[in-house]
Amino acid sequence: AKPEHTYLGITKEFGHMIGSSLQSNKWDRRCQALKSMLQVLKGLDLEGMAPPGSTGVLGSLRPRDPVKRWRLTCQLLHHVIRDKVMPVRLAALDLYQQAFSDLECFEKAEVVYASGVLVEHLIDRLGDSNVRLHEAARRCLIFTAEKPRLGPKSVLDRLREKLNACPKGGERAKVHFGVLDTVSALLEHFNQEVDVNESYSAEELAPFILVGLEDSAGSRVRTCAVQLAGRLYATHGPEVMEPILQKLRPAKQALLRSKFQEIDEDGAPDEDDAEEGEERPDLDGFLIGHAPVAAHELDHSPSSEESLMDGILEDVGLVFQGQGIIHEDLDKELDDSWLEEELLGFCVESPGVDEQQALMSLLEEVSPQSGAAEGRQSDLSVEVF
């Protein structure tokens, strides 16, 4: 349908405000109108409702035709997905996901036709220099492949057609990168969600790998092709990769085989972890650390935490006051006689040795000096000390 007819129908079904905003020259109004349509499709139709805080009754809400709304939305997306303004494109891609989220009440032939037209616009956005637009288009294609009425086969066929129809030139590397990156994302997604054997086969993915490993392909395209081959190898095994390897030159075969070897090494168990430790019967019963405590045995009540902190503070106070130092022999600590015994132990035991002689002999042994100094030291009296 022509844009004028589409805008007229949107004005009747979605409201005058949305219809007029979509035709505005200001991109922010067009973007806001697309977001409002998304909310309407979700069932949050606020037209005719009383403003917040009002106690008045709701305005007249006339019934809407969901099929007609969906058709008008698809017709609008056919135009706005190709808008020149980036925020409007991103809002249109969000509207696309909402429009195709619930398709039970629509005919399958009509859904397949509408999705086939819009998927072409999504594929054209792949590989865009704006990363957000490329990722948004890739997300919409994965969303389309998830739908039972569309399926991954149709999306993969469209991507293969885009890859084969791409002309040689400056845009070729960009298109190849966008397509291969999307195929790799599709393979990873369906490998996690469903059985990949029911989605993609090696024969269907082989053309993407071969095109990505061409000599004219850039480094980004070659990297995507190697990653795609690695995912296919990890999913289906080495047997399915042999026919693909036979179609490549020896240098490209060596590149893929090195990738496959890395995958095998990453999946193999570590030798250190696989080896069992040496048996040590002499260490039986030897425990390192503390015994495990179950979670229910721990007391996390506030009273227990307060008691713990009080005990810590009390111990710290005793240490600073000198009361918390524990000796091995308290009676020995209070008795000074042990010091005399230690001093007497440095000299020769004889019944006639007194404390002064023991101290002098101790000084002579500990601090030997020259002969002159020893003479002066002998003249010292004990009273000086």
mmCIF file of C-alpha atoms in Angstrom:
data_model
loop_
_atom_site.group_PDB
_atom_site.id
_atom_site.type_symbol
_atom_site.label_atom_id
_atom_site.label_comp_id
_atom_site.label_asym_id
_atom_site.label_seq_id
_atom_site.Cartn_x
_atom_site.Cartn_y
_atom_site.Cartn_z
ATOM 1 C CA ALA A 1 0.000 0.000 0.000
ATOM 2 C CA LYS A 2 1.046 3.585 -0.513
ATOM 3 C CA PRO A 3 2.341 5.483 2.522
ATOM 4 C CA GLU A 4 -0.611 7.905 2.401
ATOM 5 C CA HIS A 5 -3.132 5.081 2.660
ATOM 6 C CA THR A 6 -1.107 3.458 5.437
ATOM 7 C CA TYR A 7 -0.983 6.655 7.505
ATOM 8 C CA LEU A 8 -4.701 7.182 7.012
ATOM 9 C CA GLY A 9 -5.489 3.694 8.297
ATOM 10 C CA ILE A 10 -3.136 4.132 11.256
ATOM 11 C CA THR A 11 -4.872 7.359 12.171
ATOM 12 C CA LYS A 12 -8.217 5.519 12.305
ATOM 13 C CA GLU A 13 -6.949 2.486 14.218
ATOM 14 C CA PHE A 14 -4.195 3.930 16.451
ATOM 15 C CA GLY A 15 -5.377 7.497 16.957
ATOM 16 C CA HIS A 16 -4.864 10.897 15.418
ATOM 17 C CA MET A 17 -1.815 11.708 17.564
ATOM 18 C CA ILE A 18 0.159 8.649 16.384
ATOM 19 C CA GLY A 19 -0.885 9.154 12.755
ATOM 20 C CA SER A 20 0.185 12.793 12.674
ATOM 21 C CA SER A 21 3.465 12.121 14.521
ATOM 22 C CA LEU A 22 4.482 9.433 12.023
ATOM 23 C CA GLN A 23 4.253 12.015 9.223
ATOM 24 C CA SER A 24 6.233 14.663 11.128
ATOM 25 C CA ASN A 25 9.567 15.958 9.852
ATOM 26 C CA LYS A 26 11.037 15.672 13.369
ATOM 27 C CA TRP A 27 12.624 12.307 13.962
ATOM 28 C CA ASP A 28 11.940 12.296 17.724
ATOM 29 C CA ARG A 29 8.188 12.533 17.115
ATOM 30 C CA ARG A 30 8.322 9.654 14.636
ATOM 31 C CA CYS A 31 10.344 7.610 17.092
ATOM 32 C CA GLN A 32 7.876 8.293 19.906
ATOM 33 C CA ALA A 33 4.947 7.350 17.652
ATOM 34 C CA LEU A 34 6.530 3.955 16.927
ATOM 35 C CA LYS A 35 7.014 3.367 20.649
ATOM 36 C CA SER A 36 3.355 4.273 21.244
ATOM 37 C CA MET A 37 2.271 1.765 18.600
ATOM 38 C CA LEU A 38 4.326 -0.873 20.379
ATOM 39 C CA GLN A 39 2.462 -0.192 23.612
ATOM 40 C CA VAL A 40 -0.879 -0.374 21.795
ATOM 41 C CA LEU A 41 -0.001 -3.757 20.324
ATOM 42 C CA LYS A 42 0.862 -4.951 23.813
ATOM 43 C CA GLY A 43 -2.671 -4.083 24.887
ATOM 44 C CA LEU A 44 -1.881 -0.835 26.701
ATOM 45 C CA ASP A 45 -4.252 1.357 24.679
ATOM 46 C CA LEU A 46 -4.413 4.633 26.619
ATOM 47 C CA GLU A 47 -6.465 6.624 24.106
ATOM 48 C CA GLY A 48 -9.670 7.954 25.617
ATOM 49 C CA MET A 49 -8.647 7.203 29.197
ATOM 50 C CA ALA A 50 -8.867 9.827 31.909
ATOM 51 C CA PRO A 51 -5.604 11.533 32.928
ATOM 52 C CA PRO A 52 -3.800 10.365 36.091
ATOM 53 C CA GLY A 53 -5.466 11.625 39.286
ATOM 54 C CA SER A 54 -8.801 12.269 37.637
ATOM 55 C CA THR A 55 -11.940 10.747 39.128
ATOM 56 C CA GLY A 56 -13.926 11.015 35.928
ATOM 57 C CA VAL A 57 -15.111 8.033 33.969
ATOM 58 C CA LEU A 58 -13.180 6.684 31.063
ATOM 59 C CA GLY A 59 -13.811 8.056 27.646
ATOM 60 C CA SER A 60 -15.445 6.135 24.896
ATOM 61 C CA LEU A 61 -13.264 3.193 23.903
ATOM 62 C CA ARG A 62 -14.357 1.755 20.584
ATOM 63 C CA PRO A 63 -13.320 -1.837 19.830
ATOM 64 C CA ARG A 64 -10.293 -2.389 17.627
ATOM 65 C CA ASP A 65 -9.671 -5.004 14.965
ATOM 66 C CA PRO A 66 -6.399 -6.819 15.832
ATOM 67 C CA VAL A 67 -5.985 -8.237 12.324
ATOM 68 C CA LYS A 68 -6.352 -4.842 10.714
ATOM 69 C CA ARG A 69 -3.930 -3.314 13.201
ATOM 70 C CA TRP A 70 -1.358 -5.989 12.486
ATOM 71 C CA ARG A 71 -1.642 -5.474 8.724
ATOM 72 C CA LEU A 72 -1.226 -1.718 9.089
ATOM 73 C CA THR A 73 1.800 -2.272 11.326
ATOM 74 C CA CYS A 74 3.468 -4.507 8.736
ATOM 75 C CA GLN A 75 2.760 -1.963 5.998
ATOM 76 C CA LEU A 76 4.274 0.777 8.111
ATOM 77 C CA LEU A 77 7.366 -1.304 8.923
ATOM 78 C CA HIS A 78 7.924 -1.780 5.206
ATOM 79 C CA HIS A 79 8.642 1.976 5.059
ATOM 80 C CA VAL A 80 10.107 2.974 8.433
ATOM 81 C CA ILE A 81 12.716 0.189 8.647
ATOM 82 C CA ARG A 82 14.459 1.992 5.794
ATOM 83 C CA ASP A 83 14.321 5.386 7.523
ATOM 84 C CA LYS A 84 17.485 7.484 7.321
ATOM 85 C CA VAL A 85 17.533 8.309 11.056
ATOM 86 C CA MET A 86 19.146 5.695 13.296
ATOM 87 C CA PRO A 87 16.824 5.988 16.366
ATOM 88 C CA VAL A 88 13.791 5.580 14.108
ATOM 89 C CA ARG A 89 15.286 2.407 12.611
ATOM 90 C CA LEU A 90 15.972 0.950 16.038
ATOM 91 C CA ALA A 91 12.434 1.748 17.224
ATOM 92 C CA ALA A 92 11.058 0.102 14.068
ATOM 93 C CA LEU A 93 13.024 -3.085 14.810
ATOM 94 C CA ASP A 94 11.559 -3.189 18.324
ATOM 95 C CA LEU A 95 8.094 -2.769 16.809
ATOM 96 C CA TYR A 96 8.819 -5.652 14.425
ATOM 97 C CA GLN A 97 9.469 -8.042 17.328
ATOM 98 C CA GLN A 98 6.259 -7.023 19.040
ATOM 99 C CA ALA A 99 4.213 -7.352 15.846
ATOM 100 C CA PHE A 100 5.384 -10.952 15.257
ATOM 101 C CA SER A 101 5.337 -12.077 18.889
ATOM 102 C CA ASP A 102 1.768 -13.450 18.871
ATOM 103 C CA LEU A 103 0.626 -14.866 15.518
ATOM 104 C CA GLU A 104 -1.983 -17.416 16.539
ATOM 105 C CA CYS A 105 -4.976 -15.434 15.279
ATOM 106 C CA PHE A 106 -3.499 -14.740 11.831
ATOM 107 C CA GLU A 107 -3.399 -16.891 8.740
ATOM 108 C CA LYS A 108 -0.121 -18.651 8.085
ATOM 109 C CA ALA A 109 0.079 -17.633 4.434
ATOM 110 C CA GLU A 110 -0.333 -13.983 5.328
ATOM 111 C CA VAL A 111 2.277 -14.191 8.078
ATOM 112 C CA VAL A 112 4.800 -15.930 5.820
ATOM 113 C CA TYR A 113 4.325 -13.335 3.086
ATOM 114 C CA ALA A 114 4.669 -10.355 5.457
ATOM 115 C CA SER A 115 7.703 -11.808 7.207
ATOM 116 C CA GLY A 116 9.328 -12.631 3.882
ATOM 117 C CA VAL A 117 9.107 -9.003 2.779
ATOM 118 C CA LEU A 118 10.351 -7.580 6.085
ATOM 119 C CA VAL A 119 13.170 -10.113 6.500
ATOM 120 C CA GLU A 120 14.737 -8.728 3.341
ATOM 121 C CA HIS A 121 14.960 -5.321 5.022
ATOM 122 C CA LEU A 122 16.466 -6.917 8.117
ATOM 123 C CA ILE A 123 19.143 -8.686 6.089
ATOM 124 C CA ASP A 124 20.014 -5.390 4.400
ATOM 125 C CA ARG A 125 20.860 -3.962 7.827
ATOM 126 C CA LEU A 126 23.372 -6.732 8.593
ATOM 127 C CA GLY A 127 26.999 -5.663 8.566
ATOM 128 C CA ASP A 128 26.093 -1.996 8.975
ATOM 129 C CA SER A 129 28.879 0.275 10.188
ATOM 130 C CA ASN A 130 26.692 1.092 13.185
ATOM 131 C CA VAL A 131 27.123 -1.878 15.528
ATOM 132 C CA ARG A 132 23.819 -1.261 17.298
ATOM 133 C CA LEU A 133 21.882 -1.501 14.046
ATOM 134 C CA HIS A 134 23.703 -4.686 13.029
ATOM 135 C CA GLU A 135 23.060 -6.331 16.411
ATOM 136 C CA ALA A 136 19.401 -5.247 16.410
ATOM 137 C CA ALA A 137 18.835 -6.716 12.938
ATOM 138 C CA ARG A 138 20.599 -9.926 13.962
ATOM 139 C CA ARG A 139 18.424 -10.166 17.068
ATOM 140 C CA CYS A 140 15.280 -9.776 14.946
ATOM 141 C CA LEU A 141 16.398 -12.545 12.580
ATOM 142 C CA ILE A 142 17.015 -14.923 15.501
ATOM 143 C CA PHE A 143 13.586 -13.959 16.840
ATOM 144 C CA THR A 144 12.058 -14.740 13.431
ATOM 145 C CA ALA A 145 13.779 -18.133 13.281
ATOM 146 C CA GLU A 146 12.289 -19.075 16.649
ATOM 147 C CA LYS A 147 8.712 -18.752 15.412
ATOM 148 C CA PRO A 148 7.116 -22.063 14.384
ATOM 149 C CA ARG A 149 5.376 -20.533 11.365
ATOM 150 C CA LEU A 150 8.651 -19.149 10.055
ATOM 151 C CA GLY A 151 11.421 -21.384 11.346
ATOM 152 C CA PRO A 152 15.202 -21.381 10.987
ATOM 153 C CA LYS A 153 15.170 -22.977 7.540
ATOM 154 C CA SER A 154 13.517 -19.992 5.887
ATOM 155 C CA VAL A 155 15.894 -17.530 7.556
ATOM 156 C CA LEU A 156 18.936 -19.552 6.518
ATOM 157 C CA ASP A 157 17.687 -19.769 2.930
ATOM 158 C CA ARG A 158 17.283 -15.998 2.788
ATOM 159 C CA LEU A 159 20.789 -15.486 4.157
ATOM 160 C CA ARG A 160 22.239 -17.874 1.568
ATOM 161 C CA GLU A 161 20.446 -16.036 -1.220
ATOM 162 C CA LYS A 162 21.830 -12.738 0.053
ATOM 163 C CA LEU A 163 25.338 -14.203 0.154
ATOM 164 C CA ASN A 164 25.165 -15.510 -3.412
ATOM 165 C CA ALA A 165 23.565 -12.367 -4.839
ATOM 166 C CA CYS A 166 26.084 -9.995 -3.291
ATOM 167 C CA PRO A 167 27.991 -8.175 -6.079
ATOM 168 C CA LYS A 168 31.741 -7.752 -6.051
ATOM 169 C CA GLY A 169 32.944 -4.450 -4.723
ATOM 170 C CA GLY A 170 33.428 -2.470 -1.558
ATOM 171 C CA GLU A 171 30.160 -3.675 0.026
ATOM 172 C CA ARG A 172 30.971 -7.347 -0.469
ATOM 173 C CA ALA A 173 33.134 -7.742 2.652
ATOM 174 C CA LYS A 174 30.597 -5.891 4.781
ATOM 175 C CA VAL A 175 27.697 -8.045 3.596
ATOM 176 C CA HIS A 176 29.678 -11.268 4.015
ATOM 177 C CA PHE A 177 30.657 -10.335 7.552
ATOM 178 C CA GLY A 178 27.073 -9.505 8.536
ATOM 179 C CA VAL A 179 25.693 -12.728 7.059
ATOM 180 C CA LEU A 180 28.375 -15.032 8.535
ATOM 181 C CA ASP A 181 28.139 -13.398 11.946
ATOM 182 C CA THR A 182 24.370 -13.915 11.933
ATOM 183 C CA VAL A 183 24.680 -17.557 10.836
ATOM 184 C CA SER A 184 27.186 -18.196 13.630
ATOM 185 C CA ALA A 185 24.811 -16.579 16.154
ATOM 186 C CA LEU A 186 21.917 -18.689 14.846
ATOM 187 C CA LEU A 187 23.941 -21.882 15.167
ATOM 188 C CA GLU A 188 24.997 -21.031 18.716
ATOM 189 C CA HIS A 189 21.450 -20.105 19.718
ATOM 190 C CA PHE A 190 19.785 -23.247 18.395
ATOM 191 C CA ASN A 191 22.588 -25.413 19.723
ATOM 192 C CA GLN A 192 21.608 -24.257 23.227
ATOM 193 C CA GLU A 193 17.833 -24.156 22.804
ATOM 194 C CA VAL A 194 16.874 -27.076 20.537
ATOM 195 C CA ASP A 195 18.392 -30.054 18.791
ATOM 196 C CA VAL A 196 20.697 -28.609 16.167
ATOM 197 C CA ASN A 197 20.233 -31.650 13.927
ATOM 198 C CA GLU A 198 16.643 -30.539 13.382
ATOM 199 C CA SER A 199 17.697 -26.984 12.504
ATOM 200 C CA TYR A 200 20.839 -26.920 10.386
ATOM 201 C CA SER A 201 22.894 -29.575 8.644
ATOM 202 C CA ALA A 202 26.502 -29.512 7.535
ATOM 203 C CA GLU A 203 25.460 -29.340 3.879
ATOM 204 C CA GLU A 204 23.427 -26.208 4.529
ATOM 205 C CA LEU A 205 26.265 -24.465 6.397
ATOM 206 C CA ALA A 206 29.099 -25.498 4.070
ATOM 207 C CA PRO A 207 28.497 -22.672 1.513
ATOM 208 C CA PHE A 208 28.923 -20.037 4.218
ATOM 209 C CA ILE A 209 32.253 -21.521 5.340
ATOM 210 C CA LEU A 210 33.593 -21.837 1.801
ATOM 211 C CA VAL A 211 32.669 -18.257 0.899
ATOM 212 C CA GLY A 212 34.183 -16.931 4.101
ATOM 213 C CA LEU A 213 37.518 -18.635 3.403
ATOM 214 C CA GLU A 214 37.946 -17.250 -0.077
ATOM 215 C CA ASP A 215 41.155 -15.397 -0.852
ATOM 216 C CA SER A 216 39.263 -12.167 -1.502
ATOM 217 C CA ALA A 217 37.608 -12.248 1.919
ATOM 218 C CA GLY A 218 38.938 -9.919 4.572
ATOM 219 C CA SER A 219 40.252 -10.803 7.992
ATOM 220 C CA ARG A 220 36.906 -10.219 9.735
ATOM 221 C CA VAL A 221 35.064 -12.472 7.279
ATOM 222 C CA ARG A 222 37.737 -15.163 7.560
ATOM 223 C CA THR A 223 37.545 -15.067 11.354
ATOM 224 C CA CYS A 224 33.760 -15.514 11.251
ATOM 225 C CA ALA A 225 34.127 -18.445 8.841
ATOM 226 C CA VAL A 226 36.666 -20.158 11.113
ATOM 227 C CA GLN A 227 34.382 -19.670 14.126
ATOM 228 C CA LEU A 228 31.437 -21.064 12.189
ATOM 229 C CA ALA A 229 33.495 -24.104 11.172
ATOM 230 C CA GLY A 230 34.548 -24.585 14.786
ATOM 231 C CA ARG A 231 30.931 -24.552 15.977
ATOM 232 C CA LEU A 232 29.973 -27.043 13.288
ATOM 233 C CA TYR A 233 32.904 -29.282 14.248
ATOM 234 C CA ALA A 234 32.018 -29.158 17.949
ATOM 235 C CA THR A 235 28.372 -29.974 17.197
ATOM 236 C CA HIS A 236 28.573 -32.671 14.494
ATOM 237 C CA GLY A 237 32.098 -34.031 14.900
ATOM 238 C CA PRO A 238 35.067 -34.376 12.527
ATOM 239 C CA GLU A 239 33.313 -36.683 10.046
ATOM 240 C CA VAL A 240 31.067 -33.969 8.611
ATOM 241 C CA MET A 241 33.993 -31.574 8.186
ATOM 242 C CA GLU A 242 36.067 -33.805 5.907
ATOM 243 C CA PRO A 243 34.044 -33.074 2.729
ATOM 244 C CA ILE A 244 34.376 -29.352 3.441
ATOM 245 C CA LEU A 245 38.122 -29.604 4.037
ATOM 246 C CA GLN A 246 38.620 -31.405 0.716
ATOM 247 C CA LYS A 247 37.270 -28.356 -1.131
ATOM 248 C CA LEU A 248 39.845 -25.987 0.418
ATOM 249 C CA ARG A 249 43.473 -25.319 -0.344
ATOM 250 C CA PRO A 250 46.124 -26.877 1.959
ATOM 251 C CA ALA A 251 46.767 -23.572 3.734
ATOM 252 C CA LYS A 252 43.075 -23.178 4.583
ATOM 253 C CA GLN A 253 42.896 -26.810 5.630
ATOM 254 C CA ALA A 254 45.778 -26.268 8.048
ATOM 255 C CA LEU A 255 43.998 -23.208 9.449
ATOM 256 C CA LEU A 256 40.819 -25.148 10.168
ATOM 257 C CA ARG A 257 42.669 -28.181 11.546
ATOM 258 C CA SER A 258 44.504 -25.972 14.020
ATOM 259 C CA LYS A 259 41.122 -24.582 15.119
ATOM 260 C CA PHE A 260 39.758 -28.098 15.550
ATOM 261 C CA GLN A 261 42.823 -29.069 17.590
ATOM 262 C CA GLU A 262 42.221 -26.134 19.926
ATOM 263 C CA ILE A 263 38.625 -27.259 20.415
ATOM 264 C CA ASP A 264 39.751 -30.805 21.234
ATOM 265 C CA GLU A 265 42.352 -29.556 23.707
ATOM 266 C CA ASP A 266 39.843 -27.290 25.438
ATOM 267 C CA GLY A 267 37.388 -30.156 25.781
ATOM 268 C CA ALA A 268 39.954 -32.668 27.055
ATOM 269 C CA PRO A 269 40.338 -33.028 30.862
ATOM 270 C CA ASP A 270 43.436 -31.628 32.472
ATOM 271 C CA GLU A 271 46.179 -34.206 33.140
ATOM 272 C CA ASP A 272 46.919 -32.804 36.579
ATOM 273 C CA ASP A 273 43.272 -33.109 37.546
ATOM 274 C CA ALA A 274 42.959 -36.602 36.079
ATOM 275 C CA GLU A 275 45.922 -38.049 38.012
ATOM 276 C CA GLU A 276 45.210 -39.359 41.492
ATOM 277 C CA GLY A 277 47.391 -38.349 44.399
ATOM 278 C CA GLU A 278 49.919 -40.615 46.067
ATOM 279 C CA GLU A 279 48.608 -42.684 48.930
ATOM 280 C CA ARG A 280 50.069 -41.684 52.318
ATOM 281 C CA PRO A 281 48.946 -44.048 55.086
ATOM 282 C CA ASP A 282 51.110 -42.156 57.568
ATOM 283 C CA LEU A 283 48.887 -39.107 57.121
ATOM 284 C CA ASP A 284 45.645 -40.891 57.936
ATOM 285 C CA GLY A 285 43.723 -38.911 60.469
ATOM 286 C CA PHE A 286 45.765 -35.789 59.771
ATOM 287 C CA LEU A 287 43.392 -32.847 59.427
ATOM 288 C CA ILE A 288 44.316 -29.529 57.864
ATOM 289 C CA GLY A 289 42.096 -26.633 58.791
ATOM 290 C CA HIS A 290 38.864 -26.870 60.681
ATOM 291 C CA ALA A 291 35.982 -29.221 60.385
ATOM 292 C CA PRO A 292 33.184 -27.945 58.145
ATOM 293 C CA VAL A 293 30.319 -26.300 59.873
ATOM 294 C CA ALA A 294 26.827 -26.575 58.474
ATOM 295 C CA ALA A 295 24.986 -23.392 57.650
ATOM 296 C CA HIS A 296 22.177 -24.162 60.087
ATOM 297 C CA GLU A 297 24.708 -24.531 62.937
ATOM 298 C CA LEU A 298 25.932 -20.955 62.606
ATOM 299 C CA ASP A 299 24.308 -18.427 64.885
ATOM 300 C CA HIS A 300 23.720 -15.175 63.035
ATOM 301 C CA SER A 301 21.450 -13.582 65.634
ATOM 302 C CA PRO A 302 22.258 -10.009 66.747
ATOM 303 C CA SER A 303 22.781 -11.099 70.356
ATOM 304 C CA SER A 304 25.496 -13.590 69.391
ATOM 305 C CA GLU A 305 27.320 -11.004 67.288
ATOM 306 C CA GLU A 306 27.205 -8.496 70.152
ATOM 307 C CA SER A 307 28.564 -11.082 72.583
ATOM 308 C CA LEU A 308 31.396 -11.891 70.205
ATOM 309 C CA MET A 309 32.383 -8.233 69.891
ATOM 310 C CA ASP A 310 32.189 -7.721 73.661
ATOM 311 C CA GLY A 311 34.545 -10.641 74.194
ATOM 312 C CA ILE A 312 37.035 -9.296 71.670
ATOM 313 C CA LEU A 313 37.041 -5.824 73.218
ATOM 314 C CA GLU A 314 37.455 -7.282 76.708
ATOM 315 C CA ASP A 315 40.484 -9.335 75.655
ATOM 316 C CA VAL A 316 42.062 -6.318 73.984
ATOM 317 C CA GLY A 317 41.608 -4.231 77.129
ATOM 318 C CA LEU A 318 43.279 -6.867 79.289
ATOM 319 C CA VAL A 319 46.285 -6.983 76.991
ATOM 320 C CA PHE A 320 46.787 -3.221 77.092
ATOM 321 C CA GLN A 321 46.490 -3.205 80.883
ATOM 322 C CA GLY A 322 49.040 -6.036 81.226
ATOM 323 C CA GLN A 323 46.441 -8.374 82.710
ATOM 324 C CA GLY A 324 45.904 -10.491 79.682
ATOM 325 C CA ILE A 325 49.483 -11.830 79.367
ATOM 326 C CA ILE A 326 49.494 -15.458 80.442
ATOM 327 C CA HIS A 327 52.742 -17.023 81.679
ATOM 328 C CA GLU A 328 53.620 -20.658 81.862
ATOM 329 C CA ASP A 329 54.416 -20.532 85.614
ATOM 330 C CA LEU A 330 52.644 -17.842 87.611
ATOM 331 C CA ASP A 331 54.482 -18.679 90.899
ATOM 332 C CA LYS A 332 57.825 -18.330 89.148
ATOM 333 C CA GLU A 333 56.749 -14.961 87.784
ATOM 334 C CA LEU A 334 55.964 -13.622 91.291
ATOM 335 C CA ASP A 335 59.162 -15.022 92.879
ATOM 336 C CA ASP A 336 62.449 -13.160 92.264
ATOM 337 C CA SER A 337 64.631 -15.992 93.453
ATOM 338 C CA TRP A 338 64.839 -17.465 89.946
ATOM 339 C CA LEU A 339 66.799 -14.404 88.797
ATOM 340 C CA GLU A 340 69.446 -15.010 91.427
ATOM 341 C CA GLU A 341 69.689 -18.637 90.390
ATOM 342 C CA GLU A 342 70.237 -17.618 86.779
ATOM 343 C CA LEU A 343 72.998 -15.208 87.763
ATOM 344 C CA LEU A 344 74.728 -17.769 89.918
ATOM 345 C CA GLY A 345 74.567 -20.240 87.052
ATOM 346 C CA PHE A 346 77.102 -18.193 85.056
ATOM 347 C CA CYS A 347 79.898 -18.674 87.623
ATOM 348 C CA VAL A 348 81.630 -21.702 89.173
ATOM 349 C CA GLU A 349 79.672 -23.061 92.065
ATOM 350 C CA SER A 350 81.516 -22.846 95.387
ATOM 351 C CA PRO A 351 80.218 -22.485 98.873
ATOM 352 C CA GLY A 352 82.046 -19.203 99.468
ATOM 353 C CA VAL A 353 80.747 -17.262 96.439
ATOM 354 C CA ASP A 354 78.497 -14.311 97.288
ATOM 355 C CA GLU A 355 76.378 -12.123 95.061
ATOM 356 C CA GLN A 356 79.056 -9.460 94.518
ATOM 357 C CA GLN A 357 81.616 -11.959 93.310
ATOM 358 C CA ALA A 358 79.065 -13.615 91.011
ATOM 359 C CA LEU A 359 78.195 -10.291 89.435
ATOM 360 C CA MET A 360 81.866 -9.383 88.894
ATOM 361 C CA SER A 361 82.584 -12.720 87.235
ATOM 362 C CA LEU A 362 79.540 -12.263 85.020
ATOM 363 C CA LEU A 363 80.794 -8.879 83.816
ATOM 364 C CA GLU A 364 84.241 -10.288 83.070
ATOM 365 C CA GLU A 365 82.794 -13.074 80.926
ATOM 366 C CA VAL A 366 80.274 -10.988 79.042
ATOM 367 C CA SER A 367 82.439 -7.909 78.314
ATOM 368 C CA PRO A 368 86.118 -8.904 78.049
ATOM 369 C CA GLN A 369 88.350 -5.921 77.533
ATOM 370 C CA SER A 370 92.051 -5.292 77.132
ATOM 371 C CA GLY A 371 94.473 -5.818 80.000
ATOM 372 C CA ALA A 372 94.494 -2.169 81.045
ATOM 373 C CA ALA A 373 90.738 -2.001 80.917
ATOM 374 C CA GLU A 374 90.474 -5.132 83.005
ATOM 375 C CA GLY A 375 92.634 -3.541 85.658
ATOM 376 C CA ARG A 376 90.448 -0.511 85.823
ATOM 377 C CA GLN A 377 87.326 -2.654 85.868
ATOM 378 C CA SER A 378 88.652 -4.659 88.857
ATOM 379 C CA ASP A 379 89.042 -1.413 90.811
ATOM 380 C CA LEU A 380 85.403 -0.633 90.368
ATOM 381 C CA SER A 381 83.288 -1.121 93.424
ATOM 382 C CA VAL A 382 80.014 -2.820 93.507
ATOM 383 C CA GLU A 383 78.514 0.273 95.079
ATOM 384 C CA VAL A 384 78.735 2.113 91.756
ATOM 385 C CA PHE A 385 76.346 -0.428 90.305
#
